Coordinates of C-alpha atoms in Angstrom, one line a residue:
M30 CA -10.8 -3.8 11.0
A31 CA -12.6 -6.6 10.2
T32 CA -10.6 -9.1 11.6
S33 CA -8.8 -10.9 8.4
P34 CA -7.6 -14.8 8.8
T35 CA -4.0 -14.8 9.6
T36 CA -2.6 -17.0 7.3
E37 CA 1.4 -18.4 7.2
H38 CA 3.8 -18.5 4.2
T39 CA 6.8 -18.9 3.2
T40 CA 9.0 -16.2 1.4
A41 CA 10.7 -17.5 -2.5
D42 CA 14.3 -17.7 -0.3
G43 CA 12.1 -20.2 2.6
R44 CA 12.2 -17.7 5.4
R45 CA 8.4 -18.2 7.1
W46 CA 5.5 -15.3 7.5
T47 CA 2.5 -14.5 9.4
L48 CA 0.2 -12.2 7.0
R49 CA -2.2 -10.7 9.6
A50 CA -4.7 -8.1 10.4
A51 CA -2.3 -5.6 13.1
R52 CA -3.1 -5.2 16.4
P53 CA -3.2 -2.0 18.2
A54 CA 0.4 -2.7 19.5
D55 CA 1.8 -3.0 16.3
A56 CA 1.5 0.8 15.8
E57 CA 5.3 1.2 17.5
P58 CA 6.4 -1.4 15.0
L59 CA 5.3 0.0 11.8
A60 CA 6.7 3.4 12.3
R61 CA 9.8 2.3 13.0
L62 CA 9.5 -0.1 9.4
Y63 CA 8.1 3.8 7.7
A64 CA 11.2 5.6 10.0
A65 CA 13.1 2.3 8.4
V66 CA 12.3 2.9 5.2
R67 CA 11.9 6.6 5.1
A68 CA 15.1 6.6 6.3
E69 CA 16.8 4.8 2.9
G70 CA 15.8 8.1 0.5
R71 CA 14.2 6.2 -2.0
W72 CA 10.4 4.7 -1.7
L73 CA 8.4 7.0 -0.1
V74 CA 6.9 10.4 -0.3
T75 CA 7.7 11.9 3.6
P76 CA 11.5 12.6 4.3
P77 CA 12.9 11.6 7.4
N78 CA 13.0 13.4 9.9
A79 CA 9.3 14.6 8.6
I80 CA 7.6 13.0 10.7
N81 CA 7.5 12.1 15.2
P82 CA 7.7 8.5 15.2
P83 CA 5.4 8.4 18.6
S84 CA 3.1 11.0 16.4
E85 CA 2.6 8.4 13.7
A86 CA 3.2 5.3 16.1
F87 CA -0.5 7.2 17.7
F88 CA -2.6 8.1 14.5
I89 CA -1.2 4.4 13.4
A90 CA -2.7 3.0 16.5
E91 CA -6.6 4.7 15.6
L92 CA -5.8 3.7 12.4
I93 CA -6.0 0.7 13.8
R94 CA -9.0 1.3 16.4
A95 CA -11.4 3.0 14.0
D96 CA -13.0 0.2 11.0
E97 CA -12.2 1.6 8.5
S98 CA -9.4 0.7 7.3
A99 CA -7.7 -2.1 6.5
V100 CA -4.2 -2.5 7.9
L101 CA -2.4 -5.8 7.2
I102 CA 1.2 -7.1 8.9
A103 CA 3.8 -9.5 8.2
D104 CA 4.8 -10.8 10.7
A105 CA 8.5 -12.6 10.8
D106 CA 9.2 -14.1 14.7
G107 CA 7.6 -11.1 15.8
E108 CA 8.9 -9.0 13.7
V109 CA 7.4 -6.0 11.2
V110 CA 9.1 -6.8 7.5
G111 CA 5.6 -5.1 6.1
N112 CA 3.0 -3.5 5.7
A113 CA -0.4 -2.7 3.4
L114 CA -2.9 0.2 4.4
V115 CA -5.9 0.6 2.5
M116 CA -8.0 3.3 3.5
S117 CA -10.6 4.9 2.3
D118 CA -12.5 8.6 2.0
R119 CA -15.9 9.1 3.7
D120 CA -16.6 11.2 1.6
V121 CA -19.7 10.4 -0.5
S122 CA -19.2 10.9 -3.5
S123 CA -16.2 9.3 -3.4
R124 CA -16.7 6.0 -0.3
H125 CA -16.4 3.7 -3.2
V126 CA -12.7 3.9 -3.5
G127 CA -9.5 2.4 -1.5
V128 CA -6.5 4.2 -1.5
L129 CA -3.4 1.3 -1.2
S130 CA 0.3 1.4 0.4
I131 CA 2.6 -1.3 1.0
T132 CA 5.6 -1.0 2.7
V133 CA 8.2 -4.2 2.9
A134 CA 11.2 -3.7 4.4
D135 CA 14.6 -3.9 3.3
G136 CA 15.7 -8.1 2.8
W137 CA 11.8 -8.6 2.8
R138 CA 11.8 -7.9 -0.7
D139 CA 12.2 -9.7 -3.9
V140 CA 10.5 -12.5 -1.6
G141 CA 7.1 -12.8 -2.7
I142 CA 6.0 -10.5 0.6
G143 CA 4.8 -7.3 -1.5
T144 CA 2.8 -9.8 -3.8
A145 CA 1.0 -11.7 -0.5
L146 CA 0.0 -8.1 0.6
V147 CA -1.7 -6.7 -2.5
A148 CA -3.7 -10.1 -2.5
A149 CA -4.5 -8.8 0.9
A150 CA -5.6 -5.7 0.4
Q151 CA -7.2 -7.1 -2.8
D152 CA -9.8 -8.8 -1.1
W153 CA -10.4 -7.0 1.9
V154 CA -11.8 -4.3 -0.6
R155 CA -13.7 -7.2 -2.4
S156 CA -14.9 -8.0 0.8
R157 CA -16.3 -4.3 2.1
G158 CA -18.0 -4.0 -1.9
L159 CA -15.9 -0.7 -2.7
S160 CA -15.2 -0.1 -6.3
R161 CA -12.1 0.9 -6.9
L162 CA -8.2 0.8 -5.3
A163 CA -5.7 3.8 -6.4
L164 CA -2.7 4.3 -5.4
S165 CA 0.3 5.5 -7.1
V166 CA 4.2 4.7 -6.7
F167 CA 7.3 6.6 -8.4
P168 CA 8.1 5.7 -12.0
D169 CA 11.1 3.9 -11.3
N170 CA 10.0 2.0 -8.8
A171 CA 10.2 -0.8 -11.7
R172 CA 9.4 -4.3 -8.9
A173 CA 6.4 -3.0 -7.4
I174 CA 5.2 -1.6 -10.6
A175 CA 5.5 -5.3 -12.0
V176 CA 4.0 -6.3 -8.8
Y177 CA 0.8 -3.9 -9.5
E178 CA 0.4 -4.5 -12.7
K179 CA 0.5 -8.6 -11.6
A180 CA -2.4 -8.0 -9.8
G181 CA -3.9 -6.4 -12.0
F182 CA -3.8 -2.4 -12.0
V183 CA -3.8 -0.3 -14.8
R184 CA -1.4 2.5 -15.0
E185 CA -4.1 5.8 -15.6
G186 CA -1.5 8.8 -15.5
L187 CA 1.5 10.1 -14.6
R188 CA 1.7 14.2 -12.4
R189 CA 5.0 14.6 -13.9
W190 CA 7.9 17.2 -10.6
Q191 CA 4.4 15.9 -8.1
F192 CA 7.1 15.9 -5.6
R193 CA 10.4 17.6 -4.5
Q194 CA 12.7 17.3 -2.8
A195 CA 15.1 18.6 0.6
D196 CA 18.0 18.0 -2.9
G197 CA 15.6 20.6 -5.2
T198 CA 14.6 17.6 -7.5
Y199 CA 12.1 16.0 -8.2
R200 CA 9.8 13.7 -8.8
D201 CA 7.1 12.4 -10.7
E202 CA 3.4 10.6 -9.5
L203 CA 3.0 7.3 -11.3
L204 CA -1.0 6.6 -10.6
M205 CA -2.4 3.5 -11.2
A206 CA -6.2 1.4 -10.0
W207 CA -7.5 -1.7 -9.7
F208 CA -10.9 -2.9 -10.1
P209 CA -12.9 -5.0 -9.1
A210 CA -15.8 -5.9 -10.4
E211 CA -13.2 -6.1 -13.3
E212 CA -15.7 -6.7 -17.0
D213 CA -12.6 -7.8 -19.2
A214 CA -8.5 -8.0 -20.8
D215 CA -8.7 -4.6 -20.6
H216 CA -9.4 -3.6 -16.9
R217 CA -12.9 -1.2 -18.1
P218 CA -15.3 -1.0 -15.3
V219 CA -18.5 -2.6 -15.5
G220 CA -20.6 0.0 -16.8
E221 CA -18.7 1.8 -18.8
V222 CA -19.1 3.0 -22.2
R223 CA -16.6 2.1 -24.5
P224 CA -15.3 4.3 -26.7

């Protein structure tokens, strides 16, 4: 990823943290963050024991080195407490699309970190000239949906029973997107035909 500026922030409850581009040395702390959030069993699709942490750390380090994705870190006194990842598609027909995922550690939610990570991801998308930033979220994650909608994301659809959990229950997936070149409050991209 192109180096993004490091910025200092204060959470809504007064804690200091830094937003910065990830470095390869952040790969293991990021893998630990994902594992901790996965263990909560609510926010991420992948079950806690489905991923090998060293393998995940290796993959993350390669993403950081490749300079094709945005890997952003929320760092609080050397602890990775949040992450934004934007991956862009390599397919020629969809290179204009970035896919966003946000992860914030328990104890660091509802204090503005997610909002700042989304804004930084949007800045990266603009700087890369992408036309669309997509994401998916569980429909019961009202907090995240509110952050995304405030940042200009629109709901595009619902995929019912998209994920099957270990206990046999199903979860839906809400699809959302943001368009940097949105034309108006309807969030239609420039050039889209109106009814």
